[in-house]
CSV table of C-alpha atoms in Angstrom, one decimal:
chain,number,residue,atom,x,y,z
T,86,MET,CA,9.5,215.1,-31.6
T,87,ILE,CA,7.2,214.0,-34.5
T,88,ASP,CA,8.7,211.2,-36.6
T,89,LYS,CA,8.7,212.5,-40.1
T,90,LYS,CA,8.4,209.1,-41.7
T,91,GLN,CA,5.4,208.3,-39.6
T,92,SER,CA,3.8,211.7,-40.3
T,93,ILE,CA,4.2,211.0,-44.1
T,94,LYS,CA,2.8,207.5,-43.7
T,95,GLU,CA,-0.3,208.8,-41.7
T,96,PHE,CA,-0.8,211.4,-44.4
T,97,SER,CA,-0.6,208.8,-47.1
T,98,GLU,CA,-3.4,206.8,-45.3
T,99,ARG,CA,-5.7,209.8,-45.0
T,100,LEU,CA,-5.2,210.5,-48.7
T,101,LYS,CA,-6.2,206.9,-49.5
T,102,GLN,CA,-9.3,207.3,-47.4
T,103,VAL,CA,-10.3,210.4,-49.3
T,104,ILE,CA,-9.9,208.8,-52.6
T,105,ALA,CA,-11.8,205.6,-51.5
T,106,SER,CA,-14.6,207.7,-50.2
T,107,LEU,CA,-15.0,209.3,-53.6
T,108,GLU,CA,-15.0,205.9,-55.2
T,109,THR,CA,-12.4,207.0,-57.8
T,110,THR,CA,-8.8,206.0,-58.8
T,111,GLY,CA,-5.6,207.7,-57.9
T,112,ARG,CA,-5.1,208.7,-61.5
T,113,GLU,CA,-8.6,210.3,-61.7
T,114,PHE,CA,-8.2,212.1,-58.4
T,115,ALA,CA,-4.9,213.5,-59.5
T,116,THR,CA,-6.7,214.9,-62.5
T,117,ARG,CA,-9.3,216.3,-60.4
T,118,ALA,CA,-6.8,218.0,-58.1
T,119,GLY,CA,-4.7,219.3,-61.0
T,120,ILE,CA,-1.6,217.5,-59.8
T,121,GLY,CA,0.6,215.1,-61.9
T,122,TYR,CA,-0.3,211.4,-61.2
T,123,SER,CA,3.3,210.6,-60.5
T,124,THR,CA,3.3,213.2,-57.7
T,125,VAL,CA,0.0,211.8,-56.2
T,126,HIS,CA,1.3,208.2,-56.6
T,127,ASN,CA,4.4,209.2,-54.5
T,128,TYR,CA,2.0,210.7,-51.8
T,129,LEU,CA,0.0,207.5,-51.8
T,130,HIS,CA,3.0,205.3,-51.3
T,131,ALA,CA,4.4,207.6,-48.5
T,132,ALA,CA,7.4,208.4,-50.7
T,133,SER,CA,7.0,212.2,-50.2
T,134,SER,CA,4.9,214.8,-48.6
T,135,PRO,CA,3.0,217.6,-50.4
T,136,THR,CA,3.9,221.2,-50.6
T,137,LEU,CA,1.5,223.7,-49.1
T,138,ASP,CA,0.1,224.5,-52.5
T,139,ASN,CA,-0.5,220.8,-53.4
T,140,LEU,CA,-2.0,220.2,-50.0
T,141,VAL,CA,-4.6,222.8,-50.6
T,142,LEU,CA,-5.4,221.4,-54.0
T,143,LEU,CA,-5.7,217.9,-52.6
T,144,ALA,CA,-8.0,219.0,-49.9
T,145,LYS,CA,-10.3,220.9,-52.2
T,146,ALA,CA,-10.4,217.9,-54.6
T,147,GLY,CA,-11.3,215.6,-51.7
T,148,ASN,CA,-13.9,217.9,-50.1
T,149,VAL,CA,-12.0,217.8,-46.8
T,150,SER,CA,-10.2,220.5,-44.7
T,151,VAL,CA,-6.5,221.3,-45.2
T,152,GLU,CA,-6.1,221.0,-41.4
T,153,TRP,CA,-7.6,217.3,-41.4
T,154,LEU,CA,-5.7,216.2,-44.4
T,155,ALA,CA,-2.4,217.6,-43.1
T,156,THR,CA,-2.8,216.6,-39.4
T,157,GLY,CA,-5.8,214.2,-39.0
T,158,GLN,CA,-7.3,216.9,-36.6
T,159,GLN,CA,-10.3,219.1,-37.3
T,160,THR,CA,-10.7,222.0,-34.8
T,161,SER,CA,-13.6,223.8,-36.4
T,162,THR,CA,-15.5,224.2,-39.7
T,163,LEU,CA,-16.5,227.7,-38.8
T,164,ASN,CA,-15.4,231.1,-40.2
T,165,ALA,CA,-13.5,233.0,-37.6
T,166,ASP,CA,-16.0,235.9,-37.6
T,167,SER,CA,-19.3,234.2,-37.9
T,168,GLU,CA,-21.0,230.7,-38.0
T,169,VAL,CA,-20.5,230.1,-41.7
T,170,VAL,CA,-19.3,227.0,-43.5
T,171,PHE,CA,-17.8,226.9,-47.0
T,172,VAL,CA,-19.2,224.1,-49.1
T,173,PRO,CA,-17.5,223.4,-52.4
T,174,PHE,CA,-19.4,223.0,-55.7
T,175,ILE,CA,-19.2,219.4,-56.9
T,176,ASP,CA,-17.2,220.0,-60.1
T,177,GLN,CA,-15.7,223.4,-59.4
T,178,SER,CA,-12.9,223.3,-56.9
T,179,SER,CA,-12.6,227.1,-57.0
T,180,GLU,CA,-16.2,227.8,-56.2
T,181,VAL,CA,-17.7,227.6,-52.7
T,182,LEU,CA,-21.1,228.2,-51.2
T,183,LYS,CA,-21.2,230.2,-47.9
T,184,LEU,CA,-23.8,228.7,-45.8
T,185,ASP,CA,-25.1,229.3,-42.2
T,186,THR,CA,-24.1,226.3,-40.1
T,187,GLN,CA,-27.5,226.2,-38.5
T,188,LEU,CA,-28.9,224.7,-41.8
T,189,LEU,CA,-26.5,221.8,-41.5
T,190,VAL,CA,-28.0,220.5,-38.3
T,191,THR,CA,-25.7,217.6,-37.4
T,192,ARG,CA,-24.1,217.0,-40.8
T,193,GLU,CA,-20.3,217.5,-41.2
T,194,SER,CA,-19.4,220.1,-43.8
T,195,ARG,CA,-16.7,217.8,-45.2
T,196,SER,CA,-19.2,215.3,-46.4
T,197,LEU,CA,-21.3,217.9,-48.3
T,198,SER,CA,-21.1,219.5,-51.8
T,199,ALA,CA,-23.2,221.9,-53.7
T,200,ILE,CA,-24.6,221.9,-57.4
T,201,ARG,CA,-26.4,224.5,-59.3
T,202,VAL,CA,-29.3,223.3,-61.5
T,203,ASN,CA,-30.6,224.8,-64.9
T,204,THR,CA,-33.2,222.2,-65.6
T,205,ASP,CA,-37.0,222.1,-64.8
T,206,VAL,CA,-36.9,218.2,-64.5
T,207,MET,CA,-37.9,218.4,-60.8
T,208,HIS,CA,-40.4,221.5,-61.1
T,209,PRO,CA,-42.1,222.4,-58.8
T,210,THR,CA,-39.8,220.8,-56.1
T,211,PHE,CA,-36.9,222.9,-57.2
T,212,LEU,CA,-36.5,225.3,-60.0
T,213,PRO,CA,-34.0,226.2,-62.6
T,214,GLY,CA,-31.3,228.3,-60.8
T,215,ALA,CA,-31.7,226.4,-57.6
T,216,ILE,CA,-28.7,225.3,-55.6
T,217,LEU,CA,-28.8,221.8,-54.0
T,218,LEU,CA,-26.8,220.7,-51.0
T,219,ILE,CA,-25.8,217.1,-51.3
T,220,ASP,CA,-24.7,214.6,-48.6
T,221,ASN,CA,-22.0,212.6,-50.5
T,222,THR,CA,-21.8,209.9,-47.9
T,223,ASP,CA,-25.6,208.9,-48.3
T,224,THR,CA,-25.7,207.0,-51.5
T,225,LYS,CA,-28.5,204.4,-50.6
T,226,LEU,CA,-31.4,204.3,-53.0
T,227,THR,CA,-34.4,204.3,-50.6
T,228,ASP,CA,-38.1,205.1,-51.3
T,229,ASN,CA,-39.0,208.8,-52.0
T,230,LYS,CA,-35.4,210.0,-51.6
T,231,LEU,CA,-34.1,212.9,-53.8
T,232,VAL,CA,-30.8,211.9,-55.3
T,233,VAL,CA,-28.1,213.2,-57.7
T,234,LEU,CA,-26.8,210.8,-60.1
T,235,LYS,CA,-23.9,211.1,-62.7
T,236,GLN,CA,-24.3,209.4,-66.1
T,237,ARG,CA,-21.8,209.8,-69.0
T,238,GLY,CA,-20.7,213.2,-67.5
T,239,ASN,CA,-24.1,214.5,-66.9
T,240,TYR,CA,-25.7,215.2,-63.5
T,241,LEU,CA,-29.3,213.8,-63.2
T,242,PHE,CA,-31.8,214.8,-60.5
T,243,LYS,CA,-34.3,212.1,-59.6
T,244,ARG,CA,-36.7,210.9,-56.9
T,245,VAL,CA,-36.5,207.2,-56.1
T,246,GLN,CA,-39.4,204.8,-56.1
T,247,VAL,CA,-38.7,201.3,-54.8
T,248,LEU,CA,-40.3,198.5,-56.7
T,249,MET,CA,-40.4,194.7,-56.2
T,250,GLU,CA,-38.4,194.2,-59.4
T,251,GLY,CA,-36.1,197.1,-59.0
T,252,ILE,CA,-36.4,201.0,-58.7
T,253,ARG,CA,-38.0,203.6,-60.7
T,254,LEU,CA,-36.2,207.0,-61.1
T,255,LEU,CA,-38.9,209.7,-61.3
T,256,SER,CA,-38.9,213.3,-62.3
T,257,ASP,CA,-41.3,215.6,-60.4
T,258,ASN,CA,-42.0,217.3,-63.7
T,259,ASP,CA,-44.4,215.1,-65.6
T,260,ASN,CA,-42.9,216.1,-69.0
T,261,TYR,CA,-39.9,213.9,-68.2
T,262,PRO,CA,-40.3,210.1,-68.4
T,263,ALA,CA,-39.4,207.8,-65.6
T,264,ILE,CA,-36.6,205.4,-65.8
T,265,THR,CA,-36.9,201.9,-64.6
T,266,VAL,CA,-33.9,200.0,-63.3
T,267,ALA,CA,-34.0,196.2,-62.7
T,268,ASN,CA,-32.5,194.8,-59.5
T,269,ASP,CA,-29.5,193.3,-61.2
T,270,GLU,CA,-28.7,196.7,-62.8
T,271,ILE,CA,-28.9,198.9,-59.7
T,272,GLY,CA,-25.2,198.5,-58.9
T,273,ASN,CA,-24.4,200.2,-62.1
T,274,ILE,CA,-26.0,203.5,-61.0
T,275,ASN,CA,-23.5,206.2,-60.0
T,276,VAL,CA,-25.1,207.9,-57.0
T,277,VAL,CA,-23.3,211.2,-56.2
T,278,GLY,CA,-25.4,211.7,-53.0
T,279,THR,CA,-28.7,212.7,-51.4
T,280,VAL,CA,-30.3,216.1,-51.6
T,281,VAL,CA,-30.4,217.4,-48.1
T,282,LEU,CA,-31.2,221.0,-48.7
T,283,ILE,CA,-33.0,222.9,-51.7
T,284,ILE,CA,-32.1,226.6,-52.0
T,285,ASN,CA,-34.5,228.1,-54.8
T,286,HIS,CA,-33.4,231.7,-54.1
T,287,ILE,CA,-30.1,232.7,-52.5
T,288,LYS,CA,-27.6,235.4,-52.5
T,289,GLN,CA,-24.2,233.7,-52.4
T,290,GLU,CA,-20.6,234.7,-52.9
T,291,THR,CA,-18.8,232.4,-55.3
T,292,GLN,CA,-15.7,232.8,-57.4
T,293,THR,CA,-17.1,231.3,-60.5
T,294,SER,CA,-20.5,230.4,-62.0
T,295,ASN,CA,-21.5,227.2,-63.8
T,296,SER,CA,-24.8,225.5,-64.6
T,297,HIS,CA,-25.5,221.9,-65.0
T,298,GLY,CA,-28.1,220.4,-67.2
T,299,GLU,CA,-29.7,217.1,-67.6
T,300,LYS,CA,-30.3,215.2,-70.8
T,301,ASN,CA,-33.5,213.3,-71.3
T,302,THR,CA,-33.0,209.6,-71.1
């Protein structure tokens, strides 16, 4: 027989892992999930376990499967009828991208998110309307890497150039100026993740549609 207290404690630890991986606070995560902070606080301190509805909300907000969050086990990321994985859009918990698992190679779907672009800042590498697949676990700023950043609520799309004195964040479109960041300021950059797949033209099934722009800096 499974010890209920132990089960709640293990759930609490998994939830803490999810929040830590997102580099956010419990309060911010509660807002992201659409659940009251006092409720999430109880989960984090193993004072209670979630209802099924809240479990689904927590899993979506953390970009993990309901099964893993509830049990710590992950049997499959595949759809029962075909080799399809559902990748959430980064700021729309109700929107998902249906993607052939063959495109993921060895990456786990729970570390991925998607974002739709409406800027020409990286033209011709990707175009307005493109969908980017992001590895949220890869946040290192290494040379020539395509990254997604978040600054003051806006998503930025940049190519990294490593310099002796810091890094330069480049736009493939020459109409946008480069941003130079000194070594002692690099830690202030909020890296969402690394672009691992660019889909310039796609037919996808989503529940909602949102576009993301970039402000010139």
